CSV table of C-alpha atoms in Angstrom, one decimal:
chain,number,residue,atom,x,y,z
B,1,UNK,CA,-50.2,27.9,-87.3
B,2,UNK,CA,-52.4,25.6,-89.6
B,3,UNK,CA,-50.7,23.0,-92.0
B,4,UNK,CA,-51.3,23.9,-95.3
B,5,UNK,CA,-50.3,21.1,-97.6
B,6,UNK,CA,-49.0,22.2,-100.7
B,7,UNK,CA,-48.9,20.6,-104.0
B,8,UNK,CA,-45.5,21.5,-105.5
B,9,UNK,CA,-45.3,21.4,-109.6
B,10,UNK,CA,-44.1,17.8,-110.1
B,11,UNK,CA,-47.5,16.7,-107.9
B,12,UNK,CA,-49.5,18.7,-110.1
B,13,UNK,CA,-48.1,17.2,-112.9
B,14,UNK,CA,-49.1,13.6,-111.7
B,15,UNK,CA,-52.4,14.7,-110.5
B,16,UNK,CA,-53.3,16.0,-113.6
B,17,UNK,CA,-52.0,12.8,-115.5
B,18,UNK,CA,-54.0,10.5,-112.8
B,19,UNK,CA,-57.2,12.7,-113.6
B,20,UNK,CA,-56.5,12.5,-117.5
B,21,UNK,CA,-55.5,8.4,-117.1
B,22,UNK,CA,-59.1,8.2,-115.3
B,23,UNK,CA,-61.1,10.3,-117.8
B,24,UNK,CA,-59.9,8.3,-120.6
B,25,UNK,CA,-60.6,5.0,-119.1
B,26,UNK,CA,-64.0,6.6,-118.3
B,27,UNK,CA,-64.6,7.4,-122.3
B,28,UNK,CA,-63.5,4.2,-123.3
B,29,UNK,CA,-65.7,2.5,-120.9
B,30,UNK,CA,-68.7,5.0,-122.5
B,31,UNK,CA,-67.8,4.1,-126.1
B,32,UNK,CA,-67.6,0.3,-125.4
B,33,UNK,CA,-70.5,0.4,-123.5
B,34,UNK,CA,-72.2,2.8,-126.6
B,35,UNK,CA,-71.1,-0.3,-129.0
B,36,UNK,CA,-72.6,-2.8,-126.9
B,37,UNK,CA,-76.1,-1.6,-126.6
B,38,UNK,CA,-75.7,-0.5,-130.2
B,39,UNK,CA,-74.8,-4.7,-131.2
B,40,UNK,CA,-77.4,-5.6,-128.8
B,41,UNK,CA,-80.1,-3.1,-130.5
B,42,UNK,CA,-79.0,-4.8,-133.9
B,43,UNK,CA,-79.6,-8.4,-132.6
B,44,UNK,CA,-83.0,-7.4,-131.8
B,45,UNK,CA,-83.7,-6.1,-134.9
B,46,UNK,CA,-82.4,-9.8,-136.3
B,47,UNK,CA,-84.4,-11.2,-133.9
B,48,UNK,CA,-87.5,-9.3,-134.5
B,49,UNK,CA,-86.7,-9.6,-138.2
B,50,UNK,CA,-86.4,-13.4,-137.7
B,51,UNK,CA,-89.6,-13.5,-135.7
B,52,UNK,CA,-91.6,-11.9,-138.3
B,53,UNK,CA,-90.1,-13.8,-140.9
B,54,UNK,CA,-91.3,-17.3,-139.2
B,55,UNK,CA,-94.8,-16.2,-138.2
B,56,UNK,CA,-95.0,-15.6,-142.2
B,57,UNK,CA,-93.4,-19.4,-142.7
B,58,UNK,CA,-96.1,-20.2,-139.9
B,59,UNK,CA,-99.4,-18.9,-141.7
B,60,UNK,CA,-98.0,-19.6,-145.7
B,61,UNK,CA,-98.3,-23.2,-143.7
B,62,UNK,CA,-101.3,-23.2,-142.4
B,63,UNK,CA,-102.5,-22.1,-145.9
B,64,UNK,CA,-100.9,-24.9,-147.6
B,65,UNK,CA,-101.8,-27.0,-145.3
B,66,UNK,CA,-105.8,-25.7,-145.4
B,67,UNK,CA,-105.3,-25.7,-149.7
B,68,UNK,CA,-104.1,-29.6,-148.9
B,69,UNK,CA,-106.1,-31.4,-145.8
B,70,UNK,CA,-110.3,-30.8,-145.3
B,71,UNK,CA,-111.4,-28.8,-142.9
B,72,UNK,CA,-111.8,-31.8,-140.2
B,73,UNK,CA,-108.6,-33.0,-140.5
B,74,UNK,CA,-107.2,-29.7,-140.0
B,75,UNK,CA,-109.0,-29.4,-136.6
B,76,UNK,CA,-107.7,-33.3,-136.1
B,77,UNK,CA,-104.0,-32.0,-136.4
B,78,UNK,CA,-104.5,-28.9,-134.4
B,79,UNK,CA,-106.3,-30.8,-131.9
B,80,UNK,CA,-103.3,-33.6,-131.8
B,81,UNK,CA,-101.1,-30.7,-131.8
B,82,UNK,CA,-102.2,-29.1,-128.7
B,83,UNK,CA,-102.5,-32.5,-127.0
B,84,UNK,CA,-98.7,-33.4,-127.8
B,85,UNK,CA,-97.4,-29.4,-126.4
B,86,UNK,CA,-99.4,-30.3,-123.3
B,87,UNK,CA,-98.0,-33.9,-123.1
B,88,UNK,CA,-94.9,-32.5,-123.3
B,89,UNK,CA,-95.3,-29.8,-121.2
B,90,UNK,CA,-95.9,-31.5,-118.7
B,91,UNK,CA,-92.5,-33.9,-118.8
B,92,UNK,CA,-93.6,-36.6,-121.1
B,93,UNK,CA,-91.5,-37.7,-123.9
B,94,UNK,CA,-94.4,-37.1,-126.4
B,95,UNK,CA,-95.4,-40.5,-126.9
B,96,UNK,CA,-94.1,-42.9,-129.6
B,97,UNK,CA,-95.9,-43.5,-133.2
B,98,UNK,CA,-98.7,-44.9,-133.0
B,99,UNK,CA,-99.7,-44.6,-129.0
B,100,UNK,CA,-97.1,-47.2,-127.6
B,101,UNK,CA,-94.4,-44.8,-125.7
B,102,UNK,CA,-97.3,-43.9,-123.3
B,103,UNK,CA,-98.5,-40.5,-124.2
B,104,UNK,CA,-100.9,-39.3,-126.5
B,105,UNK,CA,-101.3,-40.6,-130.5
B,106,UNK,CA,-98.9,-39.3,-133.4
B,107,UNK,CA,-101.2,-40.8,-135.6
B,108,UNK,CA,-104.1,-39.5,-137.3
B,109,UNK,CA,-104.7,-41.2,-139.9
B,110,UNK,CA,-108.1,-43.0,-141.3
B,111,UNK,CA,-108.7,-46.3,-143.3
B,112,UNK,CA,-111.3,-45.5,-145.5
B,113,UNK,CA,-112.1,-48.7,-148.5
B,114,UNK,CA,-113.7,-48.3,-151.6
B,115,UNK,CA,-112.5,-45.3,-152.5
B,116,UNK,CA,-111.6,-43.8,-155.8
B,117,UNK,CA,-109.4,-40.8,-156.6
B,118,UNK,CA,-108.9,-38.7,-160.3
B,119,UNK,CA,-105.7,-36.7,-160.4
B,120,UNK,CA,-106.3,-34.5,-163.2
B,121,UNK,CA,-103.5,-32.2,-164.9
B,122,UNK,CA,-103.7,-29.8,-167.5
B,123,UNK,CA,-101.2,-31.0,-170.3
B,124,UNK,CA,-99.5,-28.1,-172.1
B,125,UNK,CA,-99.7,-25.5,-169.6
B,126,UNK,CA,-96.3,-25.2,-169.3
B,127,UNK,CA,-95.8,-24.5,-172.7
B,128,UNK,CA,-98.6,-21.9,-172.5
B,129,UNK,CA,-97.6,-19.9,-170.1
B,130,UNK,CA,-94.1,-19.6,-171.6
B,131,UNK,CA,-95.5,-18.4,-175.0
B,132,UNK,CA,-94.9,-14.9,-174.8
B,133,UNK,CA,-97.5,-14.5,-177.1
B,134,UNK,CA,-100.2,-15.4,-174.7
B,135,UNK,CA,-101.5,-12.6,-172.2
B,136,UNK,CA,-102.1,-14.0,-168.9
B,137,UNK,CA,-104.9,-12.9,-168.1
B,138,UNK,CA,-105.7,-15.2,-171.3
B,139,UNK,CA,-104.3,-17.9,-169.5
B,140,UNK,CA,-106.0,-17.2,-165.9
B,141,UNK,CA,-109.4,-17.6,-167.7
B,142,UNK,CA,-108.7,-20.3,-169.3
B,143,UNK,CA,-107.2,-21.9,-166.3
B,144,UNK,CA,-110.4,-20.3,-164.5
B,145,UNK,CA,-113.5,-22.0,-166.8
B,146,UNK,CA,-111.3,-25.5,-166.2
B,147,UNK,CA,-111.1,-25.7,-162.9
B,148,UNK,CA,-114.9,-24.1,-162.7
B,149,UNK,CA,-116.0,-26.8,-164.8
B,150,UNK,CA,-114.4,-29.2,-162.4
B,151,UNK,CA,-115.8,-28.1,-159.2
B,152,UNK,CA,-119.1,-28.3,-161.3
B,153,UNK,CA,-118.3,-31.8,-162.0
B,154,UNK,CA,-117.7,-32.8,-158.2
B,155,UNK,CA,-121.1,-31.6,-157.5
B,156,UNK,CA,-122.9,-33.0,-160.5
B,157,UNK,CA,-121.0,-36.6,-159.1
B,158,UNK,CA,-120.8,-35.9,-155.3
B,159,UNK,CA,-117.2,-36.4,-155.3
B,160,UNK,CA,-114.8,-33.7,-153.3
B,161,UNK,CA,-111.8,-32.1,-153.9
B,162,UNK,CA,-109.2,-33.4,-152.0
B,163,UNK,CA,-106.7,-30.9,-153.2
B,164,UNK,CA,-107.6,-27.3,-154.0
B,165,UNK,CA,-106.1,-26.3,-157.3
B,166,UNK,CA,-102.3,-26.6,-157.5
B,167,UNK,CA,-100.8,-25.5,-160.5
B,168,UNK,CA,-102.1,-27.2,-163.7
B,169,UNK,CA,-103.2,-30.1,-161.4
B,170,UNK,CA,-106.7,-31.2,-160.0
B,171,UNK,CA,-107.7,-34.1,-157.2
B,172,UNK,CA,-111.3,-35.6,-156.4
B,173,UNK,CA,-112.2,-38.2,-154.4
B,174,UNK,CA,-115.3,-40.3,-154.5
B,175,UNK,CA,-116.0,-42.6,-151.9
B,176,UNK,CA,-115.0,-41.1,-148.8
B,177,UNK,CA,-117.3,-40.0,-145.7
B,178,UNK,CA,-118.9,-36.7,-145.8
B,179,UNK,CA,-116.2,-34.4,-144.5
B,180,UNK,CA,-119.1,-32.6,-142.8
């Protein structure tokens, strides 16, 4: 004689509700799980999105900044730039303005006398552009032989352009130390 153990109906019954109570909580755990890594695959995306989006902010900076500043006082900010990360990097506070919280210079600015600068704008472009009568290639010529004649003009007076061309407007600076 062995025992043989056997499951009458109303066992059945609960066994197969027990193994239908665990395969549902079993899907459900799947599909939540499935939704998770399906929110967390669309943050990403934002964040990679984001990312890409401020590396663009980054370099339409750093062209702004190179249409605005001379080439030596870009490297003077970059320069000032890396020392401040590594000041801070290493636990400082970053220093106050001009040098007196103890870490490096905020300050990079230059007092430079005898110096004259000509802000030049083009009056009427405005009104130029928004006649819809005027091609614009008409306009980006015209524009074009202006500012040309300009940068002529810097050279013929050994001034420099302090600002690149920015809209109608034009800057030149006589006075002011070789920026070579």
């Amino acid at each position: 004689g062995e025992d043989v153990t056997v499951c009458e109906g109303n066992d059945w019954l609960w066994l197969v509700l027990w193994l239908v109570a665990v395969h549902l909580v079993g899907l459900f755990y799947a599909r939540r799980r499935r939704l998770d890594l399906l929110a967390h695959l669309h943050h990403l995306s934002q964040a990679a999105t984001s990312s890409a989006a401020i590396v663009s902010d980054a370099e339409a900076c750093k062209q702004l900044l190179s249409n605005i500043f001379p080439p030596q006082v870009l490297r003077q900010i970059e320069e000032q730039e890396q020392r401040l990360l590594q000041y801070d990097g290493e636990g400082g506070e970053g220093g106050g303005e001009g040098g007196g919280g103890g870490g490096p210079e905020r300050s990079i600015a230059q007092l430079h006398t005898g110096c004259s600068f000509l802000f030049a704008k083009v009056v009427g472009l405005a009104e130029l552009v928004g006649d819809r009568l005027q091609r614009p290639r008409t306009i980006l010529l015209l524009l074009q032989s202006i500012f040309d004649r300009f940068d002529r003009l810097t050279e013929t007076f050994n001034v420099q352009k302090v600002r690149k061309t920015v809209n109608e407007s034009y800057m030149v600076a006589a006075g002011l130390p070789d920026p070579e």
